[in-house]
Short mmCIF file of C-alpha atoms and ligand atoms in Angstrom, two decimals:
data_model
loop_
_atom_site.label_atom_id
_atom_site.label_comp_id
_atom_site.label_asym_id
_atom_site.label_seq_id
_atom_site.Cartn_x
_atom_site.Cartn_y
_atom_site.Cartn_z
CA MET A 1 -18.02 -7.74 -5.47
CA THR A 2 -16.52 -5.70 -8.25
CA ILE A 3 -16.21 -1.93 -8.26
CA GLU A 4 -15.94 0.18 -11.35
CA VAL A 5 -15.94 3.93 -11.80
CA ARG A 6 -16.01 5.72 -15.12
CA GLY A 7 -15.58 9.37 -15.96
CA LEU A 8 -16.06 10.48 -12.35
CA MET A 9 -16.11 14.27 -11.92
CA ARG A 10 -16.44 16.32 -8.75
CA ARG A 11 -15.79 20.04 -8.51
CA TYR A 12 -15.62 22.23 -5.42
CA GLY A 13 -15.82 25.83 -6.62
CA GLY A 14 -12.93 26.20 -9.00
CA VAL A 15 -11.16 22.97 -7.95
CA ALA A 16 -11.68 19.69 -9.79
CA ALA A 17 -11.23 17.20 -6.90
CA LEU A 18 -12.04 14.38 -9.35
CA ASP A 19 -11.30 15.05 -12.99
CA GLY A 20 -12.47 12.03 -14.95
CA VAL A 21 -11.47 9.11 -12.72
CA ALA A 22 -11.63 5.60 -14.20
CA LEU A 23 -10.86 2.51 -12.13
CA ALA A 24 -11.97 -1.14 -12.19
CA VAL A 25 -11.39 -3.30 -9.11
CA GLY A 26 -11.96 -7.06 -9.21
CA GLN A 27 -13.64 -9.30 -6.62
CA GLY A 28 -11.30 -9.99 -3.70
CA GLU A 29 -8.73 -7.35 -4.59
CA PHE A 30 -7.00 -5.22 -1.97
CA VAL A 31 -6.34 -1.86 -3.60
CA ALA A 32 -4.48 1.20 -2.32
CA LEU A 33 -5.23 4.74 -3.45
CA LEU A 34 -1.90 6.52 -3.20
CA GLY A 35 -1.08 10.10 -4.04
CA PRO A 36 0.02 13.45 -2.70
CA SER A 37 -2.22 15.60 -0.52
CA GLY A 38 -5.13 17.05 -2.47
CA SER A 39 -4.94 14.53 -5.33
CA GLY A 40 -8.55 13.39 -4.78
CA LYS A 41 -8.12 10.12 -2.84
CA THR A 42 -10.63 10.91 -0.11
CA THR A 43 -13.15 12.35 -2.55
CA LEU A 44 -12.97 9.17 -4.63
CA LEU A 45 -13.40 6.95 -1.55
CA ARG A 46 -16.33 9.03 -0.31
CA SER A 47 -17.95 8.84 -3.73
CA LEU A 48 -17.72 5.05 -3.58
CA ALA A 49 -19.15 5.03 -0.06
CA GLY A 50 -22.10 7.24 -1.04
CA LEU A 51 -21.04 10.09 1.25
CA GLU A 52 -20.29 12.30 -1.71
CA PHE A 53 -22.20 12.55 -4.97
CA PRO A 54 -20.22 13.08 -8.14
CA ASP A 55 -21.23 15.75 -10.67
CA ALA A 56 -20.84 13.27 -13.50
CA GLY A 57 -19.76 9.70 -14.11
CA GLU A 58 -20.73 6.22 -13.04
CA VAL A 59 -20.09 4.21 -9.86
CA LEU A 60 -20.83 0.55 -10.60
CA ILE A 61 -20.89 -1.95 -7.76
CA ASP A 62 -21.32 -5.46 -9.08
CA GLY A 63 -22.37 -3.86 -12.34
CA ARG A 64 -25.18 -1.77 -10.81
CA ASP A 65 -24.97 2.03 -11.05
CA MET A 66 -24.87 3.40 -7.48
CA ALA A 67 -23.79 6.99 -8.18
CA GLN A 68 -26.98 8.45 -6.69
CA VAL A 69 -27.77 5.69 -4.16
CA PRO A 70 -27.34 6.76 -0.49
CA ALA A 71 -24.62 5.25 1.69
CA ARG A 72 -26.76 2.98 3.87
CA GLU A 73 -28.27 1.23 0.87
CA ARG A 74 -24.90 0.32 -0.65
CA GLY A 75 -23.92 -2.40 1.83
CA ILE A 76 -20.41 -1.01 2.11
CA GLY A 77 -18.34 -0.86 5.30
CA PHE A 78 -16.09 2.13 5.89
CA VAL A 79 -13.47 3.15 8.40
CA PHE A 80 -12.05 6.62 8.71
CA GLN A 81 -8.92 8.19 10.05
CA ASN A 82 -8.99 9.03 13.77
CA TYR A 83 -11.29 6.12 14.61
CA ALA A 84 -14.51 8.18 14.47
CA LEU A 85 -16.03 6.19 17.31
CA PHE A 86 -18.93 7.65 19.27
CA ARG A 87 -17.30 8.80 22.49
CA HIS A 88 -20.43 8.62 24.61
CA MET A 89 -21.11 4.99 23.60
CA THR A 90 -19.45 1.85 24.92
CA VAL A 91 -17.59 -0.50 22.62
CA PHE A 92 -20.68 -2.71 22.56
CA GLU A 93 -22.95 0.18 21.55
CA ASN A 94 -20.49 1.41 18.94
CA ILE A 95 -20.40 -1.97 17.22
CA ALA A 96 -24.12 -2.60 17.63
CA PHE A 97 -24.74 0.78 15.99
CA GLY A 98 -23.69 -0.72 12.67
CA LEU A 99 -26.47 -3.31 13.04
CA ARG A 100 -29.12 -0.97 14.45
CA ILE A 101 -28.93 1.40 11.49
CA ARG A 102 -29.70 -1.39 9.04
CA PRO A 103 -32.96 -1.05 7.13
CA ARG A 104 -35.82 -2.39 9.32
CA ARG A 105 -36.30 -5.61 7.37
CA GLN A 106 -32.67 -6.63 7.87
CA ARG A 107 -32.31 -5.39 11.44
CA PRO A 108 -31.56 -8.24 13.88
CA GLY A 109 -33.25 -8.66 17.27
CA ARG A 110 -31.64 -7.79 20.62
CA ALA A 111 -30.20 -11.26 21.36
CA GLU A 112 -28.89 -11.63 17.84
CA ILE A 113 -27.18 -8.22 18.09
CA ALA A 114 -25.46 -9.27 21.34
CA ARG A 115 -24.29 -12.49 19.71
CA ARG A 116 -22.97 -10.65 16.63
CA VAL A 117 -21.11 -8.05 18.71
CA GLU A 118 -19.40 -10.79 20.66
CA GLU A 119 -18.46 -12.54 17.44
CA LEU A 120 -17.08 -9.31 15.96
CA LEU A 121 -15.04 -8.56 19.07
CA ALA A 122 -13.49 -12.01 18.81
CA LEU A 123 -12.81 -11.39 15.12
CA VAL A 124 -10.90 -8.17 15.82
CA ARG A 125 -9.24 -9.85 18.79
CA LEU A 126 -10.74 -7.66 21.53
CA PRO A 127 -12.94 -10.04 23.52
CA GLY A 128 -14.18 -8.80 26.88
CA LEU A 129 -13.87 -5.08 26.11
CA GLU A 130 -17.54 -4.41 25.32
CA ALA A 131 -18.23 -2.26 28.41
CA ARG A 132 -15.30 0.13 27.86
CA TYR A 133 -15.60 3.61 26.42
CA PRO A 134 -13.36 4.67 23.52
CA GLU A 135 -11.20 6.87 25.75
CA GLN A 136 -10.32 3.76 27.79
CA LEU A 137 -8.74 2.09 24.75
CA SER A 138 -5.38 2.45 23.00
CA GLY A 139 -5.26 3.90 19.48
CA GLY A 140 -4.80 0.49 17.91
CA GLN A 141 -7.72 -0.95 19.91
CA ARG A 142 -9.97 1.95 18.89
CA GLN A 143 -9.15 1.39 15.27
CA ARG A 144 -10.04 -2.29 15.59
CA VAL A 145 -13.37 -1.36 17.20
CA ALA A 146 -14.02 0.98 14.26
CA LEU A 147 -13.31 -1.93 11.96
CA ALA A 148 -15.65 -4.22 13.90
CA ARG A 149 -18.36 -1.59 13.56
CA ALA A 150 -17.79 -1.39 9.81
CA LEU A 151 -17.88 -5.19 9.52
CA ALA A 152 -21.10 -5.47 11.55
CA ILE A 153 -23.27 -5.03 8.46
CA GLU A 154 -21.39 -7.90 6.77
CA PRO A 155 -20.20 -5.76 3.90
CA ARG A 156 -18.62 -7.33 0.86
CA VAL A 157 -16.77 -4.08 0.16
CA LEU A 158 -14.60 -2.33 2.75
CA LEU A 159 -13.37 1.25 2.30
CA LEU A 160 -10.70 2.66 4.59
CA ASP A 161 -9.43 6.24 4.68
CA GLU A 162 -5.92 6.42 6.18
CA PRO A 163 -6.98 3.78 8.69
CA PHE A 164 -3.64 3.73 10.48
CA GLY A 165 -2.70 7.37 10.07
CA ALA A 166 -2.73 8.27 13.74
CA LEU A 167 -0.85 5.22 15.04
CA ASP A 168 2.82 4.77 15.81
CA ALA A 169 4.98 2.90 13.29
CA LYS A 170 5.09 -0.46 15.06
CA VAL A 171 1.35 -0.73 15.82
CA ARG A 172 0.66 0.50 12.31
CA LYS A 173 2.71 -2.26 10.75
CA GLU A 174 1.11 -4.96 12.90
CA LEU A 175 -2.41 -3.75 12.26
CA ARG A 176 -1.99 -3.48 8.51
CA LEU A 177 -0.74 -7.05 8.20
CA TRP A 178 -3.60 -8.19 10.38
CA LEU A 179 -6.07 -6.25 8.23
CA ARG A 180 -4.69 -7.84 5.08
CA GLY A 181 -5.26 -11.28 6.67
CA LEU A 182 -8.81 -10.36 7.64
CA HIS A 183 -9.55 -9.13 4.12
CA ASP A 184 -8.36 -12.44 2.70
CA ARG A 185 -10.25 -14.56 5.22
CA LEU A 186 -13.55 -12.73 4.77
CA GLY A 187 -13.24 -12.61 0.97
CA LEU A 188 -13.72 -8.81 0.91
CA THR A 189 -13.02 -6.35 -1.86
CA SER A 190 -11.17 -3.48 -0.16
CA LEU A 191 -9.88 -0.04 -1.05
CA PHE A 192 -7.76 2.02 1.29
CA VAL A 193 -6.41 5.53 1.06
CA THR A 194 -2.85 6.20 2.08
CA HIS A 195 -0.10 8.64 1.36
CA ASP A 196 2.48 6.20 2.73
CA GLN A 197 4.04 4.43 -0.22
CA ASP A 198 5.57 1.65 1.89
CA GLU A 199 2.12 0.83 3.20
CA ALA A 200 0.63 0.80 -0.30
CA LEU A 201 3.44 -1.23 -1.87
CA GLU A 202 3.60 -3.75 0.97
CA LEU A 203 -0.11 -4.43 1.35
CA ALA A 204 -1.98 -3.90 -1.88
CA ASP A 205 -2.52 -6.27 -4.78
CA ARG A 206 -2.69 -3.18 -6.97
CA VAL A 207 -2.03 0.49 -6.32
CA ALA A 208 -3.90 3.35 -7.99
CA VAL A 209 -1.57 6.34 -8.09
CA MET A 210 -3.57 9.59 -8.12
CA ARG A 211 -2.55 13.06 -9.16
CA ASP A 212 -4.67 16.16 -9.79
CA GLY A 213 -7.97 14.31 -9.58
CA ARG A 214 -6.98 11.48 -11.93
CA VAL A 215 -5.66 7.94 -11.65
CA VAL A 216 -2.35 8.18 -13.50
CA GLN A 217 -1.37 4.53 -13.09
CA PHE A 218 -3.09 1.43 -11.70
CA ASP A 219 -0.77 -1.54 -11.42
CA THR A 220 0.81 -4.10 -9.12
CA PRO A 221 3.61 -2.82 -6.85
CA GLU A 222 6.18 -4.69 -8.98
CA VAL A 223 5.05 -3.07 -12.22
CA LEU A 224 4.79 0.38 -10.63
CA LEU A 225 8.39 0.22 -9.46
CA ALA A 226 9.76 -1.36 -12.64
CA ARG A 227 7.71 0.56 -15.21
CA PRO A 228 6.29 3.80 -13.83
CA ALA A 229 3.95 5.47 -16.32
CA ASP A 230 5.65 8.86 -16.21
CA ALA A 231 8.31 10.90 -14.47
CA GLY A 232 5.83 11.99 -11.79
CA VAL A 233 5.12 8.40 -10.72
CA ALA A 234 8.81 7.46 -10.96
CA GLY A 235 9.78 10.34 -8.69
CA PHE A 236 7.00 9.60 -6.20
CA LEU A 237 7.85 5.94 -5.61
CA GLY A 238 10.71 3.93 -4.19
CA ASP A 239 12.89 6.79 -2.89
CA ALA A 240 14.11 7.51 -6.41
CA ALA A 241 16.63 10.31 -6.99
CA PRO A 242 16.25 12.26 -10.25
CA VAL A 243 19.57 12.61 -12.09
CA ALA A 244 20.00 14.62 -15.30
CA CYS A 245 21.32 12.68 -18.29
CA GLU A 246 21.53 12.70 -22.08
CA VAL A 247 20.03 9.86 -24.11
CA ARG A 248 21.85 8.76 -27.28
CA GLY A 249 20.96 5.61 -29.19
CA GLY A 250 19.08 3.91 -26.35
CA GLN A 251 21.64 4.69 -23.66
CA ALA A 252 21.52 7.28 -20.90
CA HIS A 253 24.83 9.09 -20.36
CA PHE A 254 25.59 10.88 -17.10
CA ALA A 255 28.20 13.42 -16.10
CA ALA A 256 29.55 11.31 -13.24
CA LEU A 257 28.08 7.79 -13.57
CA PRO A 258 28.58 5.02 -16.13
CA PRO A 259 25.91 4.84 -18.87
CA VAL A 260 22.81 2.68 -18.54
CA ALA A 261 20.21 1.29 -20.97
CA ALA A 262 17.32 3.62 -21.79
CA GLU A 263 15.55 1.69 -24.50
CA GLY A 264 12.70 3.37 -26.32
CA VAL A 265 13.57 6.84 -24.99
CA ARG A 266 14.14 9.44 -27.71
CA ASP A 267 17.55 11.08 -28.01
CA GLY A 268 18.06 14.30 -26.06
CA ARG A 269 18.02 15.65 -22.55
CA ALA A 270 16.39 13.34 -20.03
CA VAL A 271 16.01 12.51 -16.34
CA ALA A 272 16.92 9.12 -14.90
CA PHE A 273 15.26 8.04 -11.67
CA LEU A 274 17.67 6.01 -9.59
CA ARG A 275 16.55 4.03 -6.56
CA PRO A 276 19.04 2.83 -3.93
CA VAL A 277 18.71 -0.71 -5.36
CA ASP A 278 19.77 0.61 -8.79
CA LEU A 279 23.20 1.68 -7.58
CA LEU A 280 25.91 -0.72 -6.44
CA ALA A 281 28.89 0.82 -4.65
CA GLU A 282 32.17 -1.12 -4.51
CA PRO A 283 35.41 -0.27 -2.72
CA GLY A 284 38.16 0.96 -5.03
CA ALA A 285 39.78 4.02 -6.49
CA GLY A 286 36.73 5.63 -8.09
CA ALA A 287 35.34 9.13 -8.27
CA ALA A 288 32.78 8.50 -5.52
CA ARG A 289 33.18 8.84 -1.77
CA VAL A 290 31.24 7.33 1.10
CA ALA A 291 29.36 10.23 2.69
CA ALA A 292 27.46 8.16 5.27
CA ALA A 293 26.82 4.54 6.09
CA ARG A 294 24.24 3.52 8.62
CA GLN A 295 22.53 0.34 9.64
CA ASP A 296 18.75 0.19 9.57
CA GLY A 297 16.25 -2.66 9.81
CA ARG A 298 16.84 -3.66 6.19
CA GLY A 299 20.66 -3.63 6.14
CA VAL A 300 23.33 -1.02 5.45
CA ARG A 301 22.07 2.22 3.88
CA LEU A 302 24.89 3.92 2.09
CA THR A 303 25.06 7.51 0.88
CA VAL A 304 27.75 8.29 -1.66
CA GLU A 305 28.96 11.67 -2.88
CA LEU A 306 29.61 11.81 -6.60
CA GLY A 307 30.05 14.84 -8.85
CA GLY A 308 28.39 17.12 -6.30
CA MET A 309 25.39 14.79 -5.83
CA LEU A 310 24.42 12.70 -2.82
CA LEU A 311 22.96 9.33 -3.86
CA GLU A 312 21.76 6.35 -1.88
CA ALA A 313 23.34 3.08 -2.99
CA LEU A 314 23.71 -0.53 -1.94
CA PRO A 315 27.17 -1.58 -0.73
CA ALA A 316 28.84 -4.56 -2.42
CA GLN A 317 28.53 -7.78 -0.43
CA GLY A 318 31.06 -8.26 2.32
CA TRP A 319 32.28 -4.65 2.24
CA VAL A 320 32.10 -2.59 5.43
CA PRO A 321 32.18 0.98 4.11
CA GLN A 322 33.93 3.70 6.09
CA ARG A 323 33.01 7.35 5.89
CA GLY A 324 35.30 9.21 3.47
CA GLU A 325 36.44 6.01 1.73
CA ALA A 326 36.77 6.13 -2.08
CA CYS A 327 34.51 3.86 -4.11
CA CYS A 328 33.09 3.13 -7.57
CA VAL A 329 29.39 3.15 -8.38
CA ARG A 330 27.75 0.87 -10.94
CA VAL A 331 24.29 1.59 -12.33
CA LEU A 332 22.22 -1.59 -12.43
CA GLY A 333 19.07 -0.06 -13.87
CA ALA A 334 17.17 3.20 -14.26
CA ARG A 335 13.84 4.55 -15.34
CA VAL A 336 14.50 7.30 -17.87
CA PHE A 337 12.07 9.96 -19.16
CA PRO A 338 12.66 12.83 -21.58
CA ALA A 339 13.28 16.11 -19.73
N1 ATP B 401 -15.71 19.87 0.96
C1 ATP B 401 -14.80 20.47 0.19
N2 ATP B 401 -14.90 21.76 -0.16
C2 ATP B 401 -14.00 22.37 -0.95
N3 ATP B 401 -12.91 21.74 -1.48
C3 ATP B 401 -12.74 20.45 -1.17
C4 ATP B 401 -13.66 19.74 -0.33
N4 ATP B 401 -13.22 18.46 -0.22
C5 ATP B 401 -12.09 18.37 -0.95
N5 ATP B 401 -11.80 19.55 -1.52
C6 ATP B 401 -10.65 19.83 -2.41
O1 ATP B 401 -10.59 18.81 -3.38
C7 ATP B 401 -9.25 18.40 -3.63
C8 ATP B 401 -9.10 16.90 -3.35
O2 ATP B 401 -9.29 16.66 -1.98
P1 ATP B 401 -9.18 15.21 -1.31
O3 ATP B 401 -9.49 15.37 0.14
O4 ATP B 401 -9.98 14.26 -2.10
O5 ATP B 401 -7.64 14.89 -1.52
P2 ATP B 401 -6.73 13.78 -0.84
O6 ATP B 401 -5.90 13.22 -1.93
O7 ATP B 401 -7.57 12.83 -0.06
O8 ATP B 401 -5.83 14.63 0.14
P3 ATP B 401 -5.21 14.29 1.61
O9 ATP B 401 -4.15 13.25 1.39
O10 ATP B 401 -4.64 15.60 2.04
O11 ATP B 401 -6.34 13.82 2.46
C9 ATP B 401 -8.38 19.27 -2.74
O12 ATP B 401 -7.90 20.36 -3.50
C10 ATP B 401 -9.34 19.75 -1.67
O13 ATP B 401 -8.94 20.99 -1.15
#
């Protein structure tokens, strides 16, 4: 199924939660809505689900305008933060609920419901847990039950609001990869809200970056990192450090770093956004000093001190940096915007 919204507006008192949102999602895409708190992500997701009705604009699902159609008639599955399971119902009843609320004509019989619940539990890899209550499950298990409940109606579109928000980092990582696999296998079109950029960049085919009730950029993770639409997006993604510079003739000049290409940027004061992968530190008598070097899951993370700034950089291959050691920093690339 395809999803398209045009000119979506939603005001709460004086606040424009959605301020003219446009977005077109293709069949089979896995899309992240990413943005700071209050940027309108949840309001957009709820408008797609039919839990919120926009003041103006269109919500097209497979080309049909759904803006005023209630949630249960949209055939969309949704999963919210904090599981939102019914605490007084067993796992079986929670999942069956998704089937029992279907319009009468499509509602399956008792035996068929039991068969479907069993199938869904196998799908989310929780067989045999149907008699448990939510409080007898771990956070990750609860979230998978919530997903099974959403999938019970066989939706073609799945909407998820911070689905892994309450889980610890390891479970979160496992579950999101598993969810991506499930999306692919079932041929769903999915949108999920997150304010975790790693999650968005790792999982999504495309990421819609939201700010102040608008989608400011909608692109693949690669394009977002390489060509952010504006300084706001550049600063929000990829752990980029903003460094003041001066552009002259297509080059950005810094006080303490070598110049770097800034093609197409007009001459004058500017800001360069430098990610750790943009800076290569090498041992040698340079103006920089190693402020910290630590090992994490991805390799050595190096912090260098240079002209009063602290910048994250990659160490040259084979070099084991020591704190306080002098070094030189090369700039491999930068995203530069007029100040
Ligand atoms: N029911 C409501 N009543 C009044 N204001 C609301 C309501 N729902 C949302 N808002 C406001 O609309 C704006 C967008 O909110 P929304 O929840 O969509 O943002 P968000 O990007 O999902 O934020 P978060 O990441 O914090 O969940 C915010 O300023 C919020 O305070």
